[in-house]
mmCIF file with all atom_site columns, C-alpha atoms in Angstrom:
data_model
loop_
_atom_site.group_PDB
_atom_site.id
_atom_site.type_symbol
_atom_site.label_atom_id
_atom_site.label_alt_id
_atom_site.label_comp_id
_atom_site.label_asym_id
_atom_site.label_entity_id
_atom_site.label_seq_id
_atom_site.pdbx_PDB_ins_code
_atom_site.Cartn_x
_atom_site.Cartn_y
_atom_site.Cartn_z
_atom_site.occupancy
_atom_site.B_iso_or_equiv
_atom_site.pdbx_formal_charge
_atom_site.auth_seq_id
_atom_site.auth_comp_id
_atom_site.auth_asym_id
_atom_site.auth_atom_id
_atom_site.pdbx_PDB_model_num
ATOM 1   C CA . ASP A 1 1   ? -16.818 1.663   -0.300  1.00 0.00 ? 691  ASP A CA 1
ATOM 2   C CA . ILE A 1 2   ? -14.996 4.855   -1.160  1.00 0.00 ? 692  ILE A CA 1
ATOM 3   C CA . GLN A 1 3   ? -13.788 4.867   -4.772  1.00 0.00 ? 693  GLN A CA 1
ATOM 4   C CA . MET A 1 4   ? -10.630 6.669   -5.844  1.00 0.00 ? 694  MET A CA 1
ATOM 5   C CA . THR A 1 5   ? -10.348 7.891   -9.424  1.00 0.00 ? 695  THR A CA 1
ATOM 6   C CA . GLN A 1 6   ? -6.751  8.581   -10.385 1.00 0.00 ? 696  GLN A CA 1
ATOM 7   C CA . SER A 1 7   ? -5.617  10.267  -13.592 1.00 0.00 ? 697  SER A CA 1
ATOM 8   C CA . PRO A 1 8   ? -3.867  9.981   -15.889 1.00 0.00 ? 698  PRO A CA 1
ATOM 9   C CA . SER A 1 9   ? -3.101  6.270   -16.015 1.00 0.00 ? 699  SER A CA 1
ATOM 10  C CA . SER A 1 10  ? 0.228   7.067   -17.635 1.00 0.00 ? 700  SER A CA 1
ATOM 11  C CA . LEU A 1 11  ? 2.207   10.038  -18.814 1.00 0.00 ? 701  LEU A CA 1
ATOM 12  C CA . SER A 1 12  ? 5.461   10.738  -20.609 1.00 0.00 ? 702  SER A CA 1
ATOM 13  C CA . ALA A 1 13  ? 7.809   13.369  -19.308 1.00 0.00 ? 703  ALA A CA 1
ATOM 14  C CA . SER A 1 14  ? 11.402  14.542  -19.489 1.00 0.00 ? 704  SER A CA 1
ATOM 15  C CA . VAL A 1 15  ? 13.946  15.255  -16.804 1.00 0.00 ? 705  VAL A CA 1
ATOM 16  C CA . GLY A 1 16  ? 13.305  18.755  -15.479 1.00 0.00 ? 706  GLY A CA 1
ATOM 17  C CA . ASP A 1 17  ? 9.575   18.733  -16.250 1.00 0.00 ? 707  ASP A CA 1
ATOM 18  C CA . THR A 1 18  ? 6.798   19.392  -13.762 1.00 0.00 ? 708  THR A CA 1
ATOM 19  C CA . VAL A 1 19  ? 4.347   16.512  -13.452 1.00 0.00 ? 709  VAL A CA 1
ATOM 20  C CA . THR A 1 20  ? 0.884   16.545  -11.878 1.00 0.00 ? 710  THR A CA 1
ATOM 21  C CA . ILE A 1 21  ? -1.252  13.560  -10.944 1.00 0.00 ? 711  ILE A CA 1
ATOM 22  C CA . THR A 1 22  ? -4.787  13.799  -9.625  1.00 0.00 ? 712  THR A CA 1
ATOM 23  C CA . CYS A 1 23  ? -7.000  11.632  -7.419  1.00 0.00 ? 713  CYS A CA 1
ATOM 24  C CA . ARG A 1 24  ? -10.658 12.280  -6.816  1.00 0.00 ? 714  ARG A CA 1
ATOM 25  C CA . ALA A 1 25  ? -12.592 10.586  -4.019  1.00 0.00 ? 715  ALA A CA 1
ATOM 26  C CA . SER A 1 26  ? -16.200 9.434   -4.472  1.00 0.00 ? 716  SER A CA 1
ATOM 27  C CA . GLN A 1 27  ? -17.130 11.148  -1.207  1.00 0.00 ? 717  GLN A CA 1
ATOM 28  C CA . SER A 1 28  ? -15.572 13.462  1.320   1.00 0.00 ? 718  SER A CA 1
ATOM 29  C CA . ILE A 1 29  ? -12.469 11.959  2.913   1.00 0.00 ? 719  ILE A CA 1
ATOM 30  C CA . GLY A 1 30  ? -11.193 15.051  4.686   1.00 0.00 ? 720  GLY A CA 1
ATOM 31  C CA . PRO A 1 31  ? -7.432  15.328  4.311   1.00 0.00 ? 721  PRO A CA 1
ATOM 32  C CA . TYR A 1 32  ? -6.891  11.559  4.513   1.00 0.00 ? 722  TYR A CA 1
ATOM 33  C CA . LEU A 1 33  ? -5.165  10.992  1.210   1.00 0.00 ? 723  LEU A CA 1
ATOM 34  C CA . ASN A 1 34  ? -1.660  9.602   0.807   1.00 0.00 ? 724  ASN A CA 1
ATOM 35  C CA . TRP A 1 35  ? 0.683   9.327   -2.155  1.00 0.00 ? 725  TRP A CA 1
ATOM 36  C CA . TYR A 1 36  ? 3.182   6.561   -2.796  1.00 0.00 ? 726  TYR A CA 1
ATOM 37  C CA . GLN A 1 37  ? 5.903   5.849   -5.329  1.00 0.00 ? 727  GLN A CA 1
ATOM 38  C CA . HIS A 1 38  ? 6.388   2.269   -6.476  1.00 0.00 ? 728  HIS A CA 1
ATOM 39  C CA . LYS A 1 39  ? 9.211   0.854   -8.547  1.00 0.00 ? 729  LYS A CA 1
ATOM 40  C CA . PRO A 1 40  ? 9.338   -2.747  -9.844  1.00 0.00 ? 730  PRO A CA 1
ATOM 41  C CA . GLY A 1 41  ? 10.739  -5.160  -7.300  1.00 0.00 ? 731  GLY A CA 1
ATOM 42  C CA . GLN A 1 42  ? 10.763  -2.566  -4.532  1.00 0.00 ? 732  GLN A CA 1
ATOM 43  C CA . ALA A 1 43  ? 8.495   -1.785  -1.633  1.00 0.00 ? 733  ALA A CA 1
ATOM 44  C CA . PRO A 1 44  ? 6.101   1.107   -2.136  1.00 0.00 ? 734  PRO A CA 1
ATOM 45  C CA . ASN A 1 45  ? 7.522   4.329   -0.726  1.00 0.00 ? 735  ASN A CA 1
ATOM 46  C CA . LEU A 1 46  ? 5.365   6.854   1.139   1.00 0.00 ? 736  LEU A CA 1
ATOM 47  C CA . LEU A 1 47  ? 5.816   10.349  -0.299  1.00 0.00 ? 737  LEU A CA 1
ATOM 48  C CA . ILE A 1 48  ? 2.979   12.492  1.056   1.00 0.00 ? 738  ILE A CA 1
ATOM 49  C CA . TYR A 1 49  ? 0.547   11.782  3.894   1.00 0.00 ? 739  TYR A CA 1
ATOM 50  C CA . SER A 1 50  ? -2.670  13.510  4.871   1.00 0.00 ? 740  SER A CA 1
ATOM 51  C CA . ALA A 1 51  ? -2.790  15.353  1.561   1.00 0.00 ? 741  ALA A CA 1
ATOM 52  C CA . THR A 1 52  ? 0.029   17.833  2.089   1.00 0.00 ? 742  THR A CA 1
ATOM 53  C CA . ASN A 1 53  ? 2.603   16.479  4.525   1.00 0.00 ? 743  ASN A CA 1
ATOM 54  C CA . LEU A 1 54  ? 5.978   15.483  3.116   1.00 0.00 ? 744  LEU A CA 1
ATOM 55  C CA . GLN A 1 55  ? 7.248   12.212  4.578   1.00 0.00 ? 745  GLN A CA 1
ATOM 56  C CA . THR A 1 56  ? 10.637  12.463  6.257   1.00 0.00 ? 746  THR A CA 1
ATOM 57  C CA . GLY A 1 57  ? 13.469  11.952  3.793   1.00 0.00 ? 747  GLY A CA 1
ATOM 58  C CA . VAL A 1 58  ? 11.402  12.631  0.679   1.00 0.00 ? 748  VAL A CA 1
ATOM 59  C CA . PRO A 1 59  ? 12.817  15.368  -1.576  1.00 0.00 ? 749  PRO A CA 1
ATOM 60  C CA . SER A 1 60  ? 11.029  18.708  -1.503  1.00 0.00 ? 750  SER A CA 1
ATOM 61  C CA . ARG A 1 61  ? 10.328  18.556  -5.254  1.00 0.00 ? 751  ARG A CA 1
ATOM 62  C CA . PHE A 1 62  ? 7.371   16.366  -4.274  1.00 0.00 ? 752  PHE A CA 1
ATOM 63  C CA . SER A 1 63  ? 4.309   18.176  -2.968  1.00 0.00 ? 753  SER A CA 1
ATOM 64  C CA . GLY A 1 64  ? 0.645   17.497  -2.391  1.00 0.00 ? 754  GLY A CA 1
ATOM 65  C CA . SER A 1 65  ? -2.446  19.675  -2.411  1.00 0.00 ? 755  SER A CA 1
ATOM 66  C CA . ARG A 1 66  ? -6.162  19.351  -1.821  1.00 0.00 ? 756  ARG A CA 1
ATOM 67  C CA . SER A 1 67  ? -9.293  21.017  -3.091  1.00 0.00 ? 757  SER A CA 1
ATOM 68  C CA . GLY A 1 68  ? -12.307 19.413  -1.495  1.00 0.00 ? 758  GLY A CA 1
ATOM 69  C CA . ALA A 1 69  ? -12.314 15.775  -2.556  1.00 0.00 ? 759  ALA A CA 1
ATOM 70  C CA . GLU A 1 70  ? -9.729  16.321  -5.288  1.00 0.00 ? 760  GLU A CA 1
ATOM 71  C CA . PHE A 1 71  ? -6.070  15.801  -4.520  1.00 0.00 ? 761  PHE A CA 1
ATOM 72  C CA . THR A 1 72  ? -2.968  16.519  -6.549  1.00 0.00 ? 762  THR A CA 1
ATOM 73  C CA . LEU A 1 73  ? 0.587   15.246  -6.433  1.00 0.00 ? 763  LEU A CA 1
ATOM 74  C CA . THR A 1 74  ? 3.096   17.563  -8.067  1.00 0.00 ? 764  THR A CA 1
ATOM 75  C CA . ILE A 1 75  ? 6.662   16.636  -8.917  1.00 0.00 ? 765  ILE A CA 1
ATOM 76  C CA . ASN A 1 76  ? 8.791   19.645  -9.782  1.00 0.00 ? 766  ASN A CA 1
ATOM 77  C CA . ASN A 1 77  ? 12.063  19.338  -11.694 1.00 0.00 ? 767  ASN A CA 1
ATOM 78  C CA . LEU A 1 78  ? 11.556  15.650  -12.471 1.00 0.00 ? 768  LEU A CA 1
ATOM 79  C CA . GLN A 1 79  ? 14.686  13.601  -11.808 1.00 0.00 ? 769  GLN A CA 1
ATOM 80  C CA . PRO A 1 80  ? 15.788  10.312  -13.439 1.00 0.00 ? 770  PRO A CA 1
ATOM 81  C CA . GLU A 1 81  ? 14.974  8.386   -10.270 1.00 0.00 ? 771  GLU A CA 1
ATOM 82  C CA . ASP A 1 82  ? 11.380  9.665   -10.344 1.00 0.00 ? 772  ASP A CA 1
ATOM 83  C CA . PHE A 1 83  ? 10.319  7.498   -13.282 1.00 0.00 ? 773  PHE A CA 1
ATOM 84  C CA . ALA A 1 84  ? 8.036   5.072   -11.498 1.00 0.00 ? 774  ALA A CA 1
ATOM 85  C CA . THR A 1 85  ? 4.400   4.341   -10.768 1.00 0.00 ? 775  THR A CA 1
ATOM 86  C CA . TYR A 1 86  ? 2.545   6.597   -8.345  1.00 0.00 ? 776  TYR A CA 1
ATOM 87  C CA . PHE A 1 87  ? -0.643  5.734   -6.540  1.00 0.00 ? 777  PHE A CA 1
ATOM 88  C CA . CYS A 1 88  ? -2.960  7.433   -4.118  1.00 0.00 ? 778  CYS A CA 1
ATOM 89  C CA . GLN A 1 89  ? -4.598  5.875   -1.070  1.00 0.00 ? 779  GLN A CA 1
ATOM 90  C CA . GLN A 1 90  ? -7.527  7.098   0.987   1.00 0.00 ? 780  GLN A CA 1
ATOM 91  C CA . SER A 1 91  ? -7.375  6.325   4.696   1.00 0.00 ? 781  SER A CA 1
ATOM 92  C CA . TYR A 1 92  ? -10.613 7.984   5.867   1.00 0.00 ? 782  TYR A CA 1
ATOM 93  C CA . SER A 1 93  ? -12.438 4.643   5.921   1.00 0.00 ? 783  SER A CA 1
ATOM 94  C CA . ALA A 1 94  ? -10.353 1.461   5.735   1.00 0.00 ? 784  ALA A CA 1
ATOM 95  C CA . ARG A 1 95  ? -8.053  1.900   2.726   1.00 0.00 ? 785  ARG A CA 1
ATOM 96  C CA . THR A 1 96  ? -8.717  2.129   -0.988  1.00 0.00 ? 786  THR A CA 1
ATOM 97  C CA . PHE A 1 97  ? -6.315  2.958   -3.757  1.00 0.00 ? 787  PHE A CA 1
ATOM 98  C CA . GLY A 1 98  ? -6.237  4.721   -7.073  1.00 0.00 ? 788  GLY A CA 1
ATOM 99  C CA . GLN A 1 99  ? -5.414  2.760   -10.216 1.00 0.00 ? 789  GLN A CA 1
ATOM 100 C CA . GLY A 1 100 ? -1.903  4.184   -10.397 1.00 0.00 ? 790  GLY A CA 1
ATOM 101 C CA . THR A 1 101 ? -0.056  6.486   -12.777 1.00 0.00 ? 791  THR A CA 1
ATOM 102 C CA . LYS A 1 102 ? 3.022   5.298   -14.618 1.00 0.00 ? 792  LYS A CA 1
ATOM 103 C CA . VAL A 1 103 ? 5.491   8.120   -15.271 1.00 0.00 ? 793  VAL A CA 1
ATOM 104 C CA . GLU A 1 104 ? 7.583   7.176   -18.280 1.00 0.00 ? 794  GLU A CA 1
ATOM 105 C CA . VAL A 1 105 ? 10.463  8.739   -20.146 1.00 0.00 ? 795  VAL A CA 1
ATOM 106 C CA . LYS A 1 106 ? 9.384   10.847  -23.090 1.00 0.00 ? 796  LYS A CA 1
ATOM 107 C CA . GLN B 2 1   ? 16.029  0.601   10.534  1.00 0.00 ? 1334 GLN B CA 1
ATOM 108 C CA . VAL B 2 2   ? 12.437  -0.479  10.037  1.00 0.00 ? 1335 VAL B CA 1
ATOM 109 C CA . GLN B 2 3   ? 12.064  -3.528  7.820   1.00 0.00 ? 1336 GLN B CA 1
ATOM 110 C CA . LEU B 2 4   ? 9.251   -5.899  7.021   1.00 0.00 ? 1337 LEU B CA 1
ATOM 111 C CA . LEU B 2 5   ? 10.571  -9.211  5.748   1.00 0.00 ? 1338 LEU B CA 1
ATOM 112 C CA . GLN B 2 6   ? 8.055   -11.324 3.871   1.00 0.00 ? 1339 GLN B CA 1
ATOM 113 C CA . SER B 2 7   ? 8.111   -15.026 3.057   1.00 0.00 ? 1340 SER B CA 1
ATOM 114 C CA . GLY B 2 8   ? 8.915   -16.326 -0.395  1.00 0.00 ? 1341 GLY B CA 1
ATOM 115 C CA . ALA B 2 9   ? 6.822   -16.918 -3.477  1.00 0.00 ? 1342 ALA B CA 1
ATOM 116 C CA . GLU B 2 10  ? 4.173   -19.623 -3.444  1.00 0.00 ? 1343 GLU B CA 1
ATOM 117 C CA . VAL B 2 11  ? 2.415   -21.671 -6.115  1.00 0.00 ? 1344 VAL B CA 1
ATOM 118 C CA . LYS B 2 12  ? -0.899  -23.178 -5.102  1.00 0.00 ? 1345 LYS B CA 1
ATOM 119 C CA . GLU B 2 13  ? -3.639  -25.160 -6.760  1.00 0.00 ? 1346 GLU B CA 1
ATOM 120 C CA . PRO B 2 14  ? -7.210  -23.847 -6.879  1.00 0.00 ? 1347 PRO B CA 1
ATOM 121 C CA . GLY B 2 15  ? -9.047  -24.548 -3.641  1.00 0.00 ? 1348 GLY B CA 1
ATOM 122 C CA . ALA B 2 16  ? -5.893  -24.645 -1.535  1.00 0.00 ? 1349 ALA B CA 1
ATOM 123 C CA . SER B 2 17  ? -4.811  -22.216 1.165   1.00 0.00 ? 1350 SER B CA 1
ATOM 124 C CA . VAL B 2 18  ? -1.719  -20.040 1.404   1.00 0.00 ? 1351 VAL B CA 1
ATOM 125 C CA . LYS B 2 19  ? -0.103  -18.532 4.478   1.00 0.00 ? 1352 LYS B CA 1
ATOM 126 C CA . VAL B 2 20  ? 2.216   -15.539 4.031   1.00 0.00 ? 1353 VAL B CA 1
ATOM 127 C CA . SER B 2 21  ? 4.407   -14.248 6.836   1.00 0.00 ? 1354 SER B CA 1
ATOM 128 C CA . CYS B 2 22  ? 5.719   -10.763 7.602   1.00 0.00 ? 1355 CYS B CA 1
ATOM 129 C CA . LYS B 2 23  ? 8.491   -10.384 10.184  1.00 0.00 ? 1356 LYS B CA 1
ATOM 130 C CA . ALA B 2 24  ? 9.097   -6.950  11.650  1.00 0.00 ? 1357 ALA B CA 1
ATOM 131 C CA . PHE B 2 25  ? 12.449  -5.437  12.513  1.00 0.00 ? 1358 PHE B CA 1
ATOM 132 C CA . GLY B 2 26  ? 13.673  -2.122  13.848  1.00 0.00 ? 1359 GLY B CA 1
ATOM 133 C CA . TYR B 2 27  ? 10.741  -0.829  15.898  1.00 0.00 ? 1360 TYR B CA 1
ATOM 134 C CA . THR B 2 28  ? 8.499   -1.709  18.819  1.00 0.00 ? 1361 THR B CA 1
ATOM 135 C CA . PHE B 2 29  ? 6.311   -4.423  17.308  1.00 0.00 ? 1362 PHE B CA 1
ATOM 136 C CA . SER B 2 30  ? 3.284   -3.788  19.494  1.00 0.00 ? 1363 SER B CA 1
ATOM 137 C CA . TYR B 2 31  ? 3.014   -0.077  18.652  1.00 0.00 ? 1364 TYR B CA 1
ATOM 138 C CA . TYR B 2 32  ? 1.825   -0.341  15.051  1.00 0.00 ? 1365 TYR B CA 1
ATOM 139 C CA . PHE B 2 33  ? -0.877  -2.172  13.155  1.00 0.00 ? 1366 PHE B CA 1
ATOM 140 C CA . ILE B 2 34  ? 0.115   -4.370  10.214  1.00 0.00 ? 1367 ILE B CA 1
ATOM 141 C CA . HIS B 2 35  ? -2.010  -4.077  7.083   1.00 0.00 ? 1368 HIS B CA 1
ATOM 142 C CA . TRP B 2 36  ? -2.229  -6.535  4.199   1.00 0.00 ? 1369 TRP B CA 1
ATOM 143 C CA . VAL B 2 37  ? -2.650  -5.277  0.648   1.00 0.00 ? 1370 VAL B CA 1
ATOM 144 C CA . ARG B 2 38  ? -2.564  -7.185  -2.615  1.00 0.00 ? 1371 ARG B CA 1
ATOM 145 C CA . GLN B 2 39  ? -2.078  -6.307  -6.265  1.00 0.00 ? 1372 GLN B CA 1
ATOM 146 C CA . ALA B 2 40  ? -3.264  -8.623  -9.002  1.00 0.00 ? 1373 ALA B CA 1
ATOM 147 C CA . PRO B 2 41  ? -1.678  -8.270  -12.458 1.00 0.00 ? 1374 PRO B CA 1
ATOM 148 C CA . GLY B 2 42  ? -2.844  -5.082  -14.111 1.00 0.00 ? 1375 GLY B CA 1
ATOM 149 C CA . GLN B 2 43  ? -5.092  -4.188  -11.196 1.00 0.00 ? 1376 GLN B CA 1
ATOM 150 C CA . ALA B 2 44  ? -5.096  -1.551  -8.502  1.00 0.00 ? 1377 ALA B CA 1
ATOM 151 C CA . LEU B 2 45  ? -3.879  -2.257  -5.018  1.00 0.00 ? 1378 LEU B CA 1
ATOM 152 C CA . GLU B 2 46  ? -6.553  -3.797  -2.815  1.00 0.00 ? 1379 GLU B CA 1
ATOM 153 C CA . TRP B 2 47  ? -6.722  -3.565  0.973   1.00 0.00 ? 1380 TRP B CA 1
ATOM 154 C CA . MET B 2 48  ? -7.403  -6.879  2.713   1.00 0.00 ? 1381 MET B CA 1
ATOM 155 C CA . GLY B 2 49  ? -7.393  -5.935  6.371   1.00 0.00 ? 1382 GLY B CA 1
ATOM 156 C CA . LYS B 2 50  ? -5.294  -5.107  9.383   1.00 0.00 ? 1383 LYS B CA 1
ATOM 157 C CA . ILE B 2 51  ? -4.205  -6.612  12.689  1.00 0.00 ? 1384 ILE B CA 1
ATOM 158 C CA . ASP B 2 52  ? -3.131  -4.989  15.930  1.00 0.00 ? 1385 ASP B CA 1
ATOM 159 C CA . PRO B 2 53  ? -0.086  -6.887  17.234  1.00 0.00 ? 1386 PRO B CA 1
ATOM 160 C CA . ASP B 2 54  ? -0.903  -5.567  20.700  1.00 0.00 ? 1387 ASP B CA 1
ATOM 161 C CA . GLY B 2 55  ? -4.022  -7.462  21.690  1.00 0.00 ? 1388 GLY B CA 1
ATOM 162 C CA . GLY B 2 56  ? -4.705  -8.957  18.293  1.00 0.00 ? 1389 GLY B CA 1
ATOM 163 C CA . SER B 2 57  ? -7.798  -7.034  17.228  1.00 0.00 ? 1390 SER B CA 1
ATOM 164 C CA . ILE B 2 58  ? -8.478  -7.544  13.534  1.00 0.00 ? 1391 ILE B CA 1
ATOM 165 C CA . THR B 2 59  ? -10.460 -5.808  10.809  1.00 0.00 ? 1392 THR B CA 1
ATOM 166 C CA . TYR B 2 60  ? -11.037 -7.591  7.513   1.00 0.00 ? 1393 TYR B CA 1
ATOM 167 C CA . ALA B 2 61  ? -12.213 -6.015  4.295   1.00 0.00 ? 1394 ALA B CA 1
ATOM 168 C CA . GLN B 2 62  ? -15.737 -7.203  3.582   1.00 0.00 ? 1395 GLN B CA 1
ATOM 169 C CA . LYS B 2 63  ? -14.658 -8.798  0.310   1.00 0.00 ? 1396 LYS B CA 1
ATOM 170 C CA . PHE B 2 64  ? -12.364 -11.220 2.127   1.00 0.00 ? 1397 PHE B CA 1
ATOM 171 C CA . GLN B 2 65  ? -14.505 -11.979 5.183   1.00 0.00 ? 1398 GLN B CA 1
ATOM 172 C CA . GLY B 2 66  ? -14.685 -15.738 5.706   1.00 0.00 ? 1399 GLY B CA 1
ATOM 173 C CA . ARG B 2 67  ? -11.658 -16.473 3.524   1.00 0.00 ? 1400 ARG B CA 1
ATOM 174 C CA . VAL B 2 68  ? -8.836  -14.562 5.196   1.00 0.00 ? 1401 VAL B CA 1
ATOM 175 C CA . THR B 2 69  ? -7.287  -15.053 8.618   1.00 0.00 ? 1402 THR B CA 1
ATOM 176 C CA . MET B 2 70  ? -4.687  -12.726 10.101  1.00 0.00 ? 1403 MET B CA 1
ATOM 177 C CA . THR B 2 71  ? -2.697  -13.762 13.146  1.00 0.00 ? 1404 THR B CA 1
ATOM 178 C CA . ARG B 2 72  ? 0.385   -12.628 14.979  1.00 0.00 ? 1405 ARG B CA 1
ATOM 179 C CA . ASP B 2 73  ? 3.169   -14.161 17.065  1.00 0.00 ? 1406 ASP B CA 1
ATOM 180 C CA . THR B 2 74  ? 4.588   -11.543 19.378  1.00 0.00 ? 1407 THR B CA 1
ATOM 181 C CA . SER B 2 75  ? 7.494   -13.774 20.426  1.00 0.00 ? 1408 SER B CA 1
ATOM 182 C CA . THR B 2 76  ? 8.861   -13.761 16.873  1.00 0.00 ? 1409 THR B CA 1
ATOM 183 C CA . ARG B 2 77  ? 7.518   -10.338 15.832  1.00 0.00 ? 1410 ARG B CA 1
ATOM 184 C CA . THR B 2 78  ? 5.726   -11.989 12.934  1.00 0.00 ? 1411 THR B CA 1
ATOM 185 C CA . VAL B 2 79  ? 2.315   -11.434 11.411  1.00 0.00 ? 1412 VAL B CA 1
ATOM 186 C CA . TYR B 2 80  ? 0.610   -13.997 9.184   1.00 0.00 ? 1413 TYR B CA 1
ATOM 187 C CA . MET B 2 81  ? -2.056  -13.737 6.514   1.00 0.00 ? 1414 MET B CA 1
ATOM 188 C CA . GLU B 2 82  ? -3.791  -16.935 5.436   1.00 0.00 ? 1415 GLU B CA 1
ATOM 189 C CA . LEU B 2 83  ? -6.140  -16.968 2.445   1.00 0.00 ? 1416 LEU B CA 1
ATOM 190 C CA . SER B 2 84  ? -8.247  -20.045 1.814   1.00 0.00 ? 1417 SER B CA 1
ATOM 191 C CA . GLY B 2 85  ? -10.329 -21.311 -1.095  1.00 0.00 ? 1418 GLY B CA 1
ATOM 192 C CA . LEU B 2 86  ? -7.819  -19.953 -3.578  1.00 0.00 ? 1419 LEU B CA 1
ATOM 193 C CA . ARG B 2 87  ? -9.002  -19.095 -7.107  1.00 0.00 ? 1420 ARG B CA 1
ATOM 194 C CA . SER B 2 88  ? -7.094  -18.024 -10.170 1.00 0.00 ? 1421 SER B CA 1
ATOM 195 C CA . ASP B 2 89  ? -8.053  -14.406 -9.523  1.00 0.00 ? 1422 ASP B CA 1
ATOM 196 C CA . ASP B 2 90  ? -6.224  -14.566 -6.190  1.00 0.00 ? 1423 ASP B CA 1
ATOM 197 C CA . THR B 2 91  ? -2.973  -14.615 -8.156  1.00 0.00 ? 1424 THR B CA 1
ATOM 198 C CA . ALA B 2 92  ? -1.303  -11.452 -6.932  1.00 0.00 ? 1425 ALA B CA 1
ATOM 199 C CA . VAL B 2 93  ? 1.569   -9.907  -5.051  1.00 0.00 ? 1426 VAL B CA 1
ATOM 200 C CA . TYR B 2 94  ? 0.671   -9.696  -1.373  1.00 0.00 ? 1427 TYR B CA 1
ATOM 201 C CA . TYR B 2 95  ? 2.209   -6.905  0.707   1.00 0.00 ? 1428 TYR B CA 1
ATOM 202 C CA . CYS B 2 96  ? 2.344   -6.261  4.406   1.00 0.00 ? 1429 CYS B CA 1
ATOM 203 C CA . ALA B 2 97  ? 2.653   -2.646  5.510   1.00 0.00 ? 1430 ALA B CA 1
ATOM 204 C CA . ARG B 2 98  ? 3.115   -0.951  8.851   1.00 0.00 ? 1431 ARG B CA 1
ATOM 205 C CA . GLY B 2 99  ? 0.184   1.233   9.744   1.00 0.00 ? 1432 GLY B CA 1
ATOM 206 C CA . GLU B 2 100 ? 0.255   4.649   11.249  1.00 0.00 ? 1433 GLU B CA 1
ATOM 207 C CA . LEU B 2 101 ? -3.223  5.987   12.069  1.00 0.00 ? 1434 LEU B CA 1
ATOM 208 C CA . HIS B 2 102 ? -3.849  7.327   8.579   1.00 0.00 ? 1435 HIS B CA 1
ATOM 209 C CA . HIS B 2 103 ? -1.058  6.055   6.369   1.00 0.00 ? 1436 HIS B CA 1
ATOM 210 C CA . ASN B 2 104 ? 1.302   3.154   5.812   1.00 0.00 ? 1437 ASN B CA 1
ATOM 211 C CA . ASP B 2 105 ? 4.875   4.238   6.246   1.00 0.00 ? 1438 ASP B CA 1
ATOM 212 C CA . TYR B 2 106 ? 6.831   1.021   5.638   1.00 0.00 ? 1439 TYR B CA 1
ATOM 213 C CA . TRP B 2 107 ? 6.030   -1.838  3.304   1.00 0.00 ? 1440 TRP B CA 1
ATOM 214 C CA . GLY B 2 108 ? 7.450   -5.262  2.643   1.00 0.00 ? 1441 GLY B CA 1
ATOM 215 C CA . LEU B 2 109 ? 8.788   -6.231  -0.766  1.00 0.00 ? 1442 LEU B CA 1
ATOM 216 C CA . GLY B 2 110 ? 5.771   -8.395  -1.464  1.00 0.00 ? 1443 GLY B CA 1
ATOM 217 C CA . THR B 2 111 ? 5.098   -12.104 -1.867  1.00 0.00 ? 1444 THR B CA 1
ATOM 218 C CA . LEU B 2 112 ? 3.949   -13.464 -5.208  1.00 0.00 ? 1445 LEU B CA 1
ATOM 219 C CA . VAL B 2 113 ? 1.188   -16.028 -4.879  1.00 0.00 ? 1446 VAL B CA 1
ATOM 220 C CA . THR B 2 114 ? 0.322   -17.881 -8.061  1.00 0.00 ? 1447 THR B CA 1
ATOM 221 C CA . VAL B 2 115 ? -2.828  -19.958 -8.213  1.00 0.00 ? 1448 VAL B CA 1
ATOM 222 C CA . SER B 2 116 ? -2.693  -22.487 -11.011 1.00 0.00 ? 1449 SER B CA 1
ATOM 223 C CA . SER B 2 117 ? -3.591  -26.066 -11.681 1.00 0.00 ? 1450 SER B CA 1
#
C-alpha cells in the first residue's frame, strides 16, 4: 500500500498568515494527490485535485504544488473560515490518506 | 445540487453487522462511482472500497475483504455498505463519497457507527 506522510499534524496561525502543509508519498504517485478541508460535522470539501488544480468554487488563496513525490498545500492570507483540518489523499492506486493537519487559531 | 444523504447513527454489539445507506441526489447516478471511507477516533481516513452504480462492479480494500459488502439499488439511487463481524475498533464515522476518476468531489456528512457491548 502507498503510505502518505503529512506534516505538521497541527499548526497555529493568525488571520492573514500564509500556511503550508506537506504530504510525501512512499512511492511515485504521479500528480494524483488531492487536498481536502474538513470541519466538524460537515462533509469533507475538495480543494485541490491532481496536485495543482483548484476545484470549482474554491477561493484562489488555496494552491497546490508538487515536487516529485512531495506535495504542498499553501493557503495565502488565511481567513477565519479556513481554521479547519486539512488532509491529503493519493488516488494513484486505490486511495490512501494523510493523517491530517489541524489549523488552529494562534 | 449534488448531495449524498447518509443514514443515521447506529449502535451495534460486537459480532453484529451494520448496513449504512447513501442516497444520491442532483446528478446522473450511473455516471459516478461511490466510494466508502471511514475515520476512527483519532485516526486517519481509511478507504474501504468503491462500487460502480452502472453495472455494479466493486473493488474492496484488502483489509476489508470478506467482511464488507457494497451494493446498489438504481431504482432508488442508493448505495449500501454492510460491514459484518463488528469489533470495537470498527467504531468510526463512515462516509460515502462520489468518485471522479482521480478524486472524490462530493461527500456525505458521515454516519457514526458505535460498536459496544
